[in-house]
Short mmCIF file of C-alpha atoms in Angstrom, two decimals:
data_model
loop_
_atom_site.label_atom_id
_atom_site.label_comp_id
_atom_site.label_asym_id
_atom_site.label_seq_id
_atom_site.Cartn_x
_atom_site.Cartn_y
_atom_site.Cartn_z
CA MET A 640 0.00 0.00 0.00
CA ALA A 641 1.10 3.63 -0.31
CA ARG A 642 3.66 4.40 2.36
CA ALA A 643 2.74 6.78 5.15
CA PRO A 644 5.42 9.05 6.67
CA GLN A 645 7.42 7.33 9.37
CA ALA A 646 9.59 8.54 12.21
CA ALA A 647 13.27 7.81 11.62
CA HIS A 648 15.03 5.34 13.87
CA ALA A 649 18.78 5.79 14.18
CA VAL A 650 21.41 3.38 12.89
CA LEU A 651 22.89 1.11 15.56
CA PRO A 652 25.57 3.47 16.91
CA ASP A 653 27.84 1.09 18.79
CA ASP A 654 28.04 -2.25 20.58
CA ALA A 655 25.13 -3.18 22.85
CA VAL A 656 23.86 -5.91 25.17
CA CYS A 657 20.23 -7.05 25.58
CA ASP A 658 18.05 -10.07 26.28
CA VAL A 659 16.63 -10.35 22.74
CA VAL A 660 17.85 -9.06 19.40
CA ILE A 661 15.35 -9.30 16.55
CA VAL A 662 16.45 -9.16 12.91
CA GLY A 663 13.75 -7.60 10.74
CA ALA A 664 11.16 -4.93 11.49
CA GLY A 665 8.17 -6.29 9.65
CA VAL A 666 5.04 -7.43 11.44
CA THR A 667 6.71 -10.64 12.67
CA GLY A 668 9.71 -8.90 14.17
CA LEU A 669 7.78 -5.99 15.66
CA VAL A 670 4.96 -8.03 17.22
CA THR A 671 7.56 -10.38 18.71
CA ALA A 672 9.52 -7.39 19.97
CA VAL A 673 6.44 -5.81 21.56
CA GLN A 674 5.37 -9.03 23.24
CA ALA A 675 8.89 -9.70 24.54
CA ALA A 676 9.27 -6.14 25.81
CA ARG A 677 5.89 -6.30 27.55
CA ALA A 678 7.09 -9.52 29.20
CA GLY A 679 9.99 -7.62 30.76
CA LEU A 680 12.81 -8.54 28.35
CA SER A 681 15.21 -5.92 27.00
CA VAL A 682 14.78 -5.86 23.21
CA ILE A 683 16.67 -4.39 20.26
CA VAL A 684 15.30 -4.66 16.71
CA LEU A 685 17.69 -4.34 13.75
CA GLU A 686 16.19 -3.45 10.36
CA ALA A 687 18.28 -3.38 7.19
CA ARG A 688 16.10 -0.75 5.50
CA THR A 689 13.14 0.91 7.23
CA ALA A 690 10.38 -0.67 9.30
CA GLY A 691 7.79 -2.32 7.06
CA ALA A 692 9.75 -1.59 3.87
CA ALA A 693 9.66 -5.13 2.52
CA THR A 694 6.90 -7.74 2.77
CA THR A 695 4.79 -6.20 5.54
CA GLY A 696 4.42 -2.74 4.02
CA ASN A 697 3.44 -4.12 0.63
CA THR A 698 0.76 -6.65 1.50
CA THR A 699 -2.99 -6.30 1.00
CA ALA A 700 -3.26 -6.59 4.83
CA LYS A 701 -6.20 -8.96 5.16
CA VAL A 702 -6.32 -10.42 8.66
CA SER A 703 -8.37 -13.55 8.08
CA LEU A 704 -8.73 -17.15 9.18
CA LEU A 705 -10.22 -17.96 5.78
CA GLN A 706 -7.09 -17.92 3.63
CA GLY A 707 -8.12 -18.81 0.12
CA THR A 708 -7.95 -22.61 0.04
CA LYS A 709 -5.09 -22.93 2.56
CA LEU A 710 -6.94 -25.21 4.99
CA ARG A 711 -7.79 -27.66 2.20
CA ARG A 712 -4.15 -27.75 1.12
CA ILE A 713 -2.92 -28.45 4.65
CA ARG A 714 -5.53 -31.18 5.10
CA ARG A 715 -4.42 -33.02 1.95
CA THR A 716 -1.20 -34.15 3.65
CA HIS A 717 -1.84 -33.64 7.38
CA PRO A 718 -4.33 -34.93 9.95
CA LEU A 719 -7.21 -32.73 11.00
CA SER A 720 -5.51 -32.04 14.34
CA ILE A 721 -2.73 -30.17 12.52
CA VAL A 722 -5.25 -28.03 10.62
CA ARG A 723 -6.99 -27.27 13.92
CA SER A 724 -3.64 -26.34 15.50
CA TYR A 725 -2.89 -24.01 12.57
CA VAL A 726 -6.27 -22.30 12.91
CA ASP A 727 -5.91 -22.00 16.68
CA ALA A 728 -2.51 -20.28 16.39
CA ASN A 729 -3.85 -17.95 13.69
CA SER A 730 -6.94 -17.22 15.76
CA ARG A 731 -4.83 -16.19 18.74
CA GLY A 732 -2.73 -14.01 16.45
CA GLN A 733 -5.80 -12.41 14.90
CA GLU A 734 -7.26 -11.67 18.34
CA TRP A 735 -3.99 -10.12 19.51
CA LEU A 736 -3.83 -7.84 16.46
CA TRP A 737 -7.48 -6.78 16.81
CA ASP A 738 -6.97 -5.89 20.48
CA PHE A 739 -3.78 -4.03 19.61
CA CYS A 740 -5.53 -2.01 16.89
CA ARG A 741 -8.32 -0.96 19.26
CA ALA A 742 -5.89 -0.04 22.04
CA SER A 743 -3.48 1.82 19.73
CA GLY A 744 -5.96 3.65 17.53
CA VAL A 745 -5.00 1.76 14.34
CA ALA A 746 -7.95 1.83 11.95
CA ALA A 747 -9.15 -1.77 11.50
CA GLU A 748 -12.30 -2.45 9.50
CA SER A 749 -14.35 -5.55 10.19
CA GLN A 750 -15.12 -7.42 6.97
CA ALA A 751 -16.26 -10.82 5.85
CA ALA A 752 -13.71 -12.91 3.92
CA VAL A 753 -14.87 -14.75 0.81
CA THR A 754 -13.07 -17.33 -1.31
CA TYR A 755 -14.95 -17.48 -4.63
CA ALA A 756 -15.04 -19.87 -7.59
CA THR A 757 -15.57 -19.13 -11.25
CA SER A 758 -15.12 -22.66 -12.62
CA PRO A 759 -16.13 -26.22 -11.70
CA ALA A 760 -12.56 -26.98 -10.60
CA GLY A 761 -12.57 -23.87 -8.42
CA GLU A 762 -15.94 -24.83 -6.95
CA ALA A 763 -14.54 -28.22 -5.92
CA ARG A 764 -11.65 -26.52 -4.12
CA VAL A 765 -13.93 -24.04 -2.37
CA ARG A 766 -16.39 -26.70 -1.24
CA ALA A 767 -13.47 -28.72 0.14
CA GLU A 768 -12.26 -25.61 1.97
CA LEU A 769 -15.70 -25.12 3.48
CA GLU A 770 -15.78 -28.72 4.71
CA VAL A 771 -12.39 -28.46 6.41
CA ALA A 772 -13.19 -25.04 7.87
CA ARG A 773 -16.34 -26.39 9.48
CA GLU A 774 -14.51 -29.47 10.77
CA VAL A 775 -12.07 -27.28 12.69
CA GLY A 776 -14.80 -25.12 14.15
CA LEU A 777 -14.93 -22.07 11.89
CA ASP A 778 -18.39 -20.62 11.33
CA ALA A 779 -18.01 -20.62 7.56
CA GLU A 780 -20.91 -20.85 5.13
CA TRP A 781 -21.55 -21.45 1.45
CA THR A 782 -22.97 -18.54 -0.51
CA ASP A 783 -24.46 -18.52 -3.99
CA ALA A 784 -25.18 -14.80 -3.86
CA SER A 785 -22.40 -12.51 -5.01
CA GLU A 786 -21.93 -8.78 -5.31
CA LEU A 787 -18.95 -9.32 -7.63
CA PRO A 788 -19.48 -7.68 -11.03
CA PHE A 789 -18.65 -10.84 -12.98
CA PRO A 790 -20.13 -14.37 -13.00
CA VAL A 791 -19.19 -16.68 -10.12
CA ILE A 792 -20.40 -20.17 -9.21
CA GLY A 793 -20.33 -19.46 -5.49
CA GLY A 794 -17.99 -19.20 -2.55
CA VAL A 795 -17.22 -19.84 1.09
CA ARG A 796 -17.78 -16.91 3.44
CA LEU A 797 -16.41 -16.25 6.93
CA ALA A 798 -17.76 -13.23 8.80
CA ASN A 799 -16.00 -10.97 11.30
CA GLN A 800 -12.50 -10.87 9.83
CA PHE A 801 -10.76 -7.53 9.30
CA GLN A 802 -8.47 -5.40 7.17
CA LEU A 803 -6.06 -2.57 7.98
CA HIS A 804 -3.29 -0.33 6.63
CA PRO A 805 -0.02 -2.17 7.25
CA ILE A 806 2.17 0.90 7.75
CA GLU A 807 -0.21 2.34 10.35
CA MET A 808 0.20 -0.97 12.19
CA VAL A 809 4.00 -0.85 11.83
CA GLU A 810 4.20 2.69 13.22
CA ALA A 811 1.96 1.79 16.17
CA LEU A 812 4.05 -1.30 16.94
CA ALA A 813 7.27 0.72 16.82
CA ALA A 814 5.77 3.28 19.21
CA ASP A 815 4.58 0.56 21.58
CA LEU A 816 8.00 -1.06 21.53
CA GLN A 817 9.66 2.22 22.47
CA ALA A 818 7.09 2.84 25.23
CA ASN A 819 8.02 -0.52 26.74
CA GLY A 820 11.76 0.18 26.70
CA GLY A 821 12.65 -1.50 23.40
CA VAL A 822 14.79 0.05 20.68
CA LEU A 823 14.49 -0.05 16.88
CA HIS A 824 17.54 0.66 14.70
CA GLU A 825 16.94 1.13 10.97
CA HIS A 826 19.56 0.98 8.18
CA SER A 827 21.37 -1.57 10.35
CA ARG A 828 21.79 -4.70 8.24
CA VAL A 829 22.93 -7.79 10.12
CA GLN A 830 25.89 -9.26 8.28
CA GLY A 831 26.76 -12.14 10.57
CA VAL A 832 25.57 -14.06 13.62
CA SER A 833 27.76 -16.13 15.94
CA SER A 834 26.68 -18.39 18.80
CA ILE A 835 28.53 -17.95 22.07
CA ASP A 836 28.31 -19.90 25.32
CA ASP A 837 25.46 -17.95 26.86
CA GLY A 838 23.82 -16.46 23.78
CA VAL A 839 24.55 -14.91 20.39
CA GLU A 840 26.36 -12.01 18.77
CA ALA A 841 24.82 -10.13 15.82
CA ARG A 842 27.16 -7.96 13.74
CA THR A 843 26.32 -4.92 11.64
CA GLU A 844 28.67 -2.45 9.96
CA THR A 845 28.49 -0.16 12.98
CA GLY A 846 28.36 -2.45 15.99
CA THR A 847 27.80 -5.83 17.59
CA ILE A 848 24.87 -6.80 19.80
CA THR A 849 25.26 -9.54 22.38
CA ALA A 850 22.00 -11.18 23.47
CA ARG A 851 20.58 -14.30 25.08
CA HIS A 852 18.24 -14.88 22.13
CA LEU A 853 18.15 -13.82 18.49
CA VAL A 854 15.00 -14.00 16.35
CA VAL A 855 15.38 -14.10 12.56
CA ALA A 856 12.24 -12.42 11.19
CA THR A 857 13.36 -11.56 7.65
CA SER A 858 10.77 -13.40 5.48
CA MET A 859 13.47 -15.65 3.95
CA PRO A 860 15.93 -16.23 6.82
CA ILE A 861 19.28 -14.52 6.29
CA LEU A 862 21.11 -17.41 7.99
CA ASP A 863 21.72 -20.51 5.87
CA ARG A 864 22.11 -22.88 8.81
CA GLY A 865 18.91 -24.89 9.01
CA GLY A 866 18.54 -24.81 5.22
CA PHE A 867 15.28 -22.86 5.21
CA PHE A 868 16.14 -21.46 1.77
CA ALA A 869 15.74 -25.03 0.47
CA ARG A 870 12.49 -25.67 2.35
CA GLN A 871 10.40 -22.88 0.85
CA THR A 872 10.00 -20.97 -2.40
CA PRO A 873 9.98 -17.16 -2.77
CA GLN A 874 6.74 -15.94 -4.34
CA ARG A 875 6.34 -12.45 -5.79
CA SER A 876 2.88 -10.99 -6.43
CA TYR A 877 1.44 -7.65 -7.51
CA ALA A 878 -0.99 -5.11 -6.14
CA ALA A 879 -2.59 -1.84 -7.16
CA THR A 880 -5.14 0.73 -6.10
CA LEU A 881 -7.52 2.19 -8.66
CA ARG A 882 -10.36 4.68 -8.77
CA PRO A 883 -13.42 2.54 -8.22
CA GLY A 884 -16.25 1.92 -10.60
CA TRP A 885 -17.47 -0.54 -7.99
CA LEU A 886 -16.48 -1.22 -4.37
CA PRO A 887 -16.77 -4.52 -2.48
CA ASP A 888 -18.42 -5.04 0.89
CA ALA A 889 -16.11 -7.95 1.74
CA MET A 890 -12.55 -9.18 1.20
CA TYR A 891 -12.37 -11.54 -1.79
CA LEU A 892 -9.85 -14.09 -3.05
CA SER A 893 -10.21 -16.39 -6.06
CA ALA A 894 -9.82 -20.15 -5.82
CA GLU A 895 -8.42 -20.37 -9.36
CA ALA A 896 -5.11 -19.35 -10.89
CA PRO A 897 -4.09 -16.67 -11.39
CA SER A 898 -4.88 -15.75 -7.81
CA ARG A 899 -6.86 -12.49 -7.56
CA SER A 900 -7.50 -10.53 -4.40
CA ILE A 901 -10.07 -7.77 -3.99
CA ARG A 902 -10.75 -5.37 -1.11
CA ARG A 903 -11.54 -1.70 -0.63
CA ALA A 904 -9.18 0.82 0.91
CA GLU A 905 -8.82 4.57 1.34
CA TRP A 906 -6.39 7.07 -0.16
CA GLN A 907 -6.40 10.80 0.62
CA GLY A 908 -9.82 10.45 2.22
CA GLU A 909 -11.37 8.82 -0.85
CA PRO A 910 -12.33 5.16 -1.35
CA VAL A 911 -10.20 3.14 -3.74
CA LEU A 912 -10.29 -0.41 -5.04
CA LEU A 913 -7.32 -2.53 -3.96
CA VAL A 914 -6.50 -5.57 -6.09
CA GLY A 915 -3.67 -8.07 -5.92
CA GLY A 916 -2.38 -11.32 -7.32
CA HIS A 917 -0.90 -12.68 -10.57
CA GLY A 918 2.10 -14.00 -8.67
CA HIS A 919 5.05 -16.18 -9.66
CA VAL A 920 8.32 -17.52 -8.29
CA THR A 921 10.71 -14.60 -7.87
CA GLY A 922 13.07 -14.05 -10.81
CA ARG A 923 11.57 -16.76 -13.00
CA VAL A 924 9.42 -14.91 -15.54
CA ASP A 925 10.25 -13.08 -18.73
CA SER A 926 8.46 -9.89 -17.68
CA GLU A 927 7.24 -8.91 -14.22
CA ALA A 928 5.68 -5.82 -15.78
CA GLY A 929 3.57 -8.14 -17.90
CA HIS A 930 2.12 -9.78 -14.78
CA LEU A 931 1.26 -6.38 -13.34
CA ALA A 932 -0.30 -5.29 -16.64
CA ASP A 933 -2.48 -8.42 -16.68
CA LEU A 934 -3.70 -7.64 -13.15
CA LEU A 935 -4.56 -4.05 -14.11
CA ASP A 936 -6.30 -5.15 -17.31
CA TRP A 937 -8.47 -7.54 -15.31
CA ALA A 938 -9.33 -4.89 -12.70
CA GLN A 939 -10.40 -2.42 -15.34
CA SER A 940 -12.27 -4.87 -17.58
CA ASP A 941 -13.96 -7.15 -15.02
CA LEU A 942 -14.28 -4.79 -12.03
CA GLY A 943 -14.96 -1.57 -13.93
CA ALA A 944 -12.04 0.17 -12.21
CA GLY A 945 -10.73 3.48 -13.47
CA GLU A 946 -7.48 5.40 -13.04
CA VAL A 947 -4.56 3.56 -11.44
CA THR A 948 -3.32 5.48 -8.38
CA HIS A 949 -0.55 3.17 -7.11
CA THR A 950 1.15 -0.10 -8.06
CA TRP A 951 3.59 -2.21 -6.07
CA SER A 952 4.66 -5.79 -5.42
CA ALA A 953 5.46 -7.99 -2.44
CA GLN A 954 7.35 -11.17 -1.68
CA ASP A 955 6.57 -14.04 0.66
CA GLN A 956 7.69 -17.62 1.19
CA SER A 957 5.74 -20.75 0.32
CA PRO A 958 6.75 -23.69 2.59
CA VAL A 959 7.08 -27.12 1.01
CA ASP A 960 4.78 -28.79 3.57
CA GLU A 961 2.23 -25.92 3.73
CA LEU A 962 3.03 -25.17 7.40
CA PRO A 963 4.98 -22.20 8.84
CA TYR A 964 8.40 -22.68 10.40
CA VAL A 965 8.49 -21.26 13.94
CA GLY A 966 11.05 -22.13 16.60
CA PRO A 967 14.77 -22.95 16.84
CA LEU A 968 16.87 -22.32 13.75
CA LEU A 969 18.71 -25.54 14.66
CA PRO A 970 17.02 -28.34 16.59
CA GLY A 971 17.39 -28.06 20.36
CA ASP A 972 19.10 -24.65 20.38
CA ASP A 973 16.87 -21.79 21.58
CA ARG A 974 19.57 -19.17 21.22
CA VAL A 975 18.63 -18.51 17.59
CA LEU A 976 14.92 -18.67 16.68
CA VAL A 977 13.16 -18.23 13.35
CA ALA A 978 9.70 -17.47 11.98
CA THR A 979 9.06 -17.87 8.26
CA GLY A 980 6.94 -19.66 5.64
CA PHE A 981 3.69 -17.72 6.09
CA ASP A 982 2.57 -18.25 2.48
CA LYS A 983 1.13 -14.72 2.03
CA TRP A 984 -0.89 -14.83 5.27
CA GLY A 985 1.63 -13.02 7.39
CA PHE A 986 -0.54 -10.97 9.73
CA THR A 987 -2.35 -13.77 11.54
CA ASN A 988 0.60 -16.15 11.20
CA ALA A 989 3.12 -13.57 12.40
CA ALA A 990 1.21 -12.67 15.53
CA GLY A 991 0.63 -16.35 16.31
CA ALA A 992 4.33 -17.03 15.78
CA ALA A 993 5.29 -14.08 17.99
CA GLU A 994 3.31 -15.55 20.87
CA LEU A 995 5.11 -18.89 20.51
CA LEU A 996 8.56 -17.29 20.26
CA THR A 997 7.96 -15.06 23.27
CA ALA A 998 6.81 -18.06 25.28
CA ARG A 999 10.05 -19.86 24.43
CA MET A 1000 12.17 -16.88 25.45
CA THR A 1001 10.33 -16.39 28.74
CA GLY A 1002 10.02 -20.06 29.72
CA ARG A 1003 6.23 -20.29 29.38
CA GLU A 1004 4.53 -23.52 28.32
CA LEU A 1005 3.00 -22.93 24.89
CA ASP A 1006 3.24 -25.07 21.79
CA SER A 1007 1.65 -25.49 18.37
CA GLU A 1008 1.83 -28.71 16.37
CA ALA A 1009 1.33 -26.70 13.19
CA MET A 1010 3.97 -24.03 13.89
CA ARG A 1011 7.31 -25.74 14.40
CA SER A 1012 10.61 -25.15 12.67
CA TRP A 1013 11.40 -28.87 12.90
CA SER A 1014 8.70 -31.55 12.92
CA PRO A 1015 7.96 -35.02 11.55
CA TRP A 1016 5.37 -33.48 9.24
CA GLU A 1017 8.15 -32.12 7.02
CA ALA A 1018 8.36 -35.53 5.38
CA THR A 1019 5.06 -34.71 3.68
CA GLY A 1020 6.82 -31.90 1.85
CA ILE A 1021 9.67 -33.99 0.45
CA PRO A 1022 8.16 -34.36 -3.07
CA ARG A 1023 7.60 -30.59 -3.31
CA ALA A 1024 11.06 -29.93 -1.86
CA LEU A 1025 12.64 -32.15 -4.51
CA LEU A 1026 10.76 -30.34 -7.26
CA ALA A 1027 11.60 -26.92 -5.83
CA ASN A 1028 15.30 -27.67 -5.45
CA GLY A 1029 15.42 -29.31 -8.85
CA ALA A 1030 14.07 -26.06 -10.27
CA VAL A 1031 16.75 -24.15 -8.35
CA GLY A 1032 19.47 -26.32 -9.90
CA TYR A 1033 18.01 -25.80 -13.36
CA ARG A 1034 17.91 -22.03 -12.88
CA MET A 1035 21.50 -22.04 -11.65
CA ALA A 1036 22.74 -23.82 -14.78
CA GLN A 1037 20.49 -21.83 -17.12
CA GLY A 1038 21.67 -18.51 -15.69
CA TRP A 1039 25.35 -19.26 -16.14
CA LEU A 1040 24.85 -20.64 -19.65
CA ARG A 1041 22.86 -17.58 -20.74
CA ALA A 1042 25.41 -15.20 -19.26
CA PHE A 1043 28.24 -16.69 -21.31
CA ALA A 1044 26.10 -16.98 -24.42
CA GLY A 1045 25.32 -13.27 -24.31
CA GLY A 1046 28.66 -11.90 -25.45
CA GLN A 1047 29.78 -8.42 -24.47
CA PRO A 1048 27.15 -6.35 -22.58
CA PRO A 1049 25.20 -3.92 -24.79
CA GLN A 1050 23.99 -0.45 -23.83
CA PRO A 1051 20.53 -1.06 -22.30
CA ALA A 1052 17.63 1.24 -23.07
CA GLU A 1053 16.14 3.31 -20.25
CA GLY A 1054 14.45 1.11 -17.65
CA THR A 1055 15.92 -2.13 -18.95
CA GLY A 1056 18.69 -4.47 -17.85
CA THR A 1057 20.55 -7.45 -19.25
CA VAL A 1058 23.13 -10.02 -18.22
CA ALA A 1059 26.14 -10.74 -20.39
CA GLN A 1060 29.82 -11.43 -19.81
CA ARG A 1061 33.03 -9.46 -19.77
CA ALA A 1062 36.47 -11.03 -19.45
CA GLY A 1063 34.89 -14.30 -18.41
CA ARG A 1064 32.71 -12.77 -15.69
CA PRO A 1065 28.88 -12.49 -15.71
CA VAL A 1066 27.92 -8.81 -15.77
CA ALA A 1067 24.56 -7.22 -14.88
CA VAL A 1068 24.05 -4.00 -16.86
CA CYS A 1069 21.05 -1.67 -16.58
CA THR A 1070 20.05 1.91 -17.34
CA VAL A 1071 17.83 3.70 -14.82
CA GLY A 1072 17.30 7.46 -14.62
CA GLY A 1073 19.67 8.01 -17.52
CA VAL A 1074 22.55 6.32 -15.68
CA THR A 1075 24.03 3.02 -16.89
CA ARG A 1076 25.39 0.81 -14.12
CA GLU A 1077 27.40 -2.40 -14.23
CA VAL A 1078 27.77 -4.83 -11.32
CA SER A 1079 28.52 -8.53 -10.96
CA ALA A 1080 25.57 -10.67 -11.99
CA VAL A 1081 26.46 -13.33 -9.41
CA CYS A 1082 24.23 -13.38 -6.32
CA PRO A 1083 26.47 -13.50 -3.23
CA HIS A 1084 24.15 -15.96 -1.48
CA LEU A 1085 24.64 -19.19 -3.47
CA HIS A 1086 26.02 -17.77 -6.74
CA GLY A 1087 22.95 -17.80 -8.92
CA ILE A 1088 22.80 -15.37 -11.86
CA VAL A 1089 20.39 -12.50 -11.27
CA SER A 1090 17.75 -11.41 -13.78
CA TRP A 1091 16.24 -7.98 -14.47
CA ASN A 1092 12.85 -7.18 -12.90
CA ASP A 1093 11.22 -4.75 -15.32
CA ALA A 1094 8.36 -3.88 -12.93
CA GLU A 1095 10.47 -2.94 -9.89
CA GLN A 1096 13.69 -2.12 -11.79
CA SER A 1097 15.70 -4.43 -9.60
CA TRP A 1098 18.02 -7.41 -9.97
CA ASP A 1099 16.28 -10.57 -8.67
CA CYS A 1100 17.92 -13.94 -8.00
CA PRO A 1101 15.84 -16.86 -9.36
CA LEU A 1102 17.32 -19.30 -6.85
CA HIS A 1103 16.08 -18.09 -3.44
CA GLY A 1104 14.65 -14.63 -4.05
CA SER A 1105 17.43 -12.23 -3.06
CA ARG A 1106 16.81 -8.82 -4.63
CA PHE A 1107 19.12 -5.89 -5.35
CA THR A 1108 18.91 -2.27 -6.47
CA PRO A 1109 20.23 -1.30 -9.94
CA ASP A 1110 23.62 -0.53 -8.37
CA GLY A 1111 23.67 -3.79 -6.43
CA HIS A 1112 22.57 -2.92 -2.89
CA VAL A 1113 20.49 -5.56 -1.09
CA LEU A 1114 16.71 -5.08 -1.06
CA GLU A 1115 15.69 -8.49 0.27
CA GLY A 1116 17.59 -11.55 1.50
CA PRO A 1117 18.71 -14.22 2.10
CA ALA A 1118 21.71 -12.34 0.70
CA THR A 1119 23.31 -9.92 3.18
CA GLN A 1120 26.07 -8.63 0.87
CA PRO A 1121 25.62 -6.49 -2.28
CA LEU A 1122 26.35 -7.50 -5.83
CA SER A 1123 30.07 -6.93 -6.27
CA PRO A 1124 31.22 -3.86 -8.19
CA LEU A 1125 33.26 -4.51 -11.32
#
């Protein structure tokens, strides 16, 4: 969504000591920080860019227990008890966020959530979702009536969910953290983490923090230990606000591909239509701008929308076994904890994960079968993991072959980029704002070859979703180092 002005939070000035250091100031990191600080722990949050700048600030911010056809997908490979555990954790997270919004003055609008079908295949998915939702105690219902301005077969509806503006939430969380003695440092990228006898050390360019616990809350974890980059797939999707020809009275999500999300929002005191979807694996399409254009064409043709006011995109992680990863980065070691794999449902999942992480750090008894970083259920994701990592290997080989087949780098046109080779080295060349830049095309994470994102004008790695500015600075991890200068 359009960014609201934010108060600046200083760079980490020097070395520091605390109970908990949290890496990442999105909703996961900030809710965990607030809960830990309220529990009496000293907390420092380190954010590489600005709070909410990545996934959190660019979501459609639906806070719902009806999550498309997520419950059906979990149930396909897990017992009903796991689905119930997932819903319970999300329900606690949703309740925490709703209470926080009311107490902090964050505008939260109660809405029904609807997953709709436009085809027989979609109807089968939606009816299966309804069955599972009812089995785990959700008061969901089938509806044949629809206010949508295009034909639908029907949908599953869950009342009393809500929507909000993500940056308003981020600012309120940061203020609450400070009120409870916590500290947020922006522009403080963590470049390394070391375990010590009684805790951890987190290093930035300007200082080192020593803490009893460290929480990695960076969407894709920036630490490779634990192999989470191989256990989930980075998904990029698109969003836009438009002048409305029609406005919904609920939050909608399609059951078919391409996924399409619909809700209303407000900009400069006027109602706008907010749409999202048309996603893909990061770095693995010929034109990101084409996906955005398809979303806008659909909004204007099928929803009667008018002028486009804003466009943006967001990235999230799809876990191979459908369940989030929450808990120790390595089995049996609570010094370094992680929360990831929210599959585009970060608000309820993040708050549920924060409760579990805070319980671990404070010694409280609280567990969730569905939210564990290591569990026997991961075996159900092995086929998807093999496919995902096979695709990673293919993209690795393809990228290097294309780089050396490209010859010397040409002069790119404005807003475009290309990968070629110079003196035996893959080179990423782009022209943005009239300035042509050249950097290494090799991602510093696991040495994939980046590709040009023509929607965001960024370099994106097709292996695990690291993203970089035109001059090579890190936008999103798991990479923590920039693309090398030539």
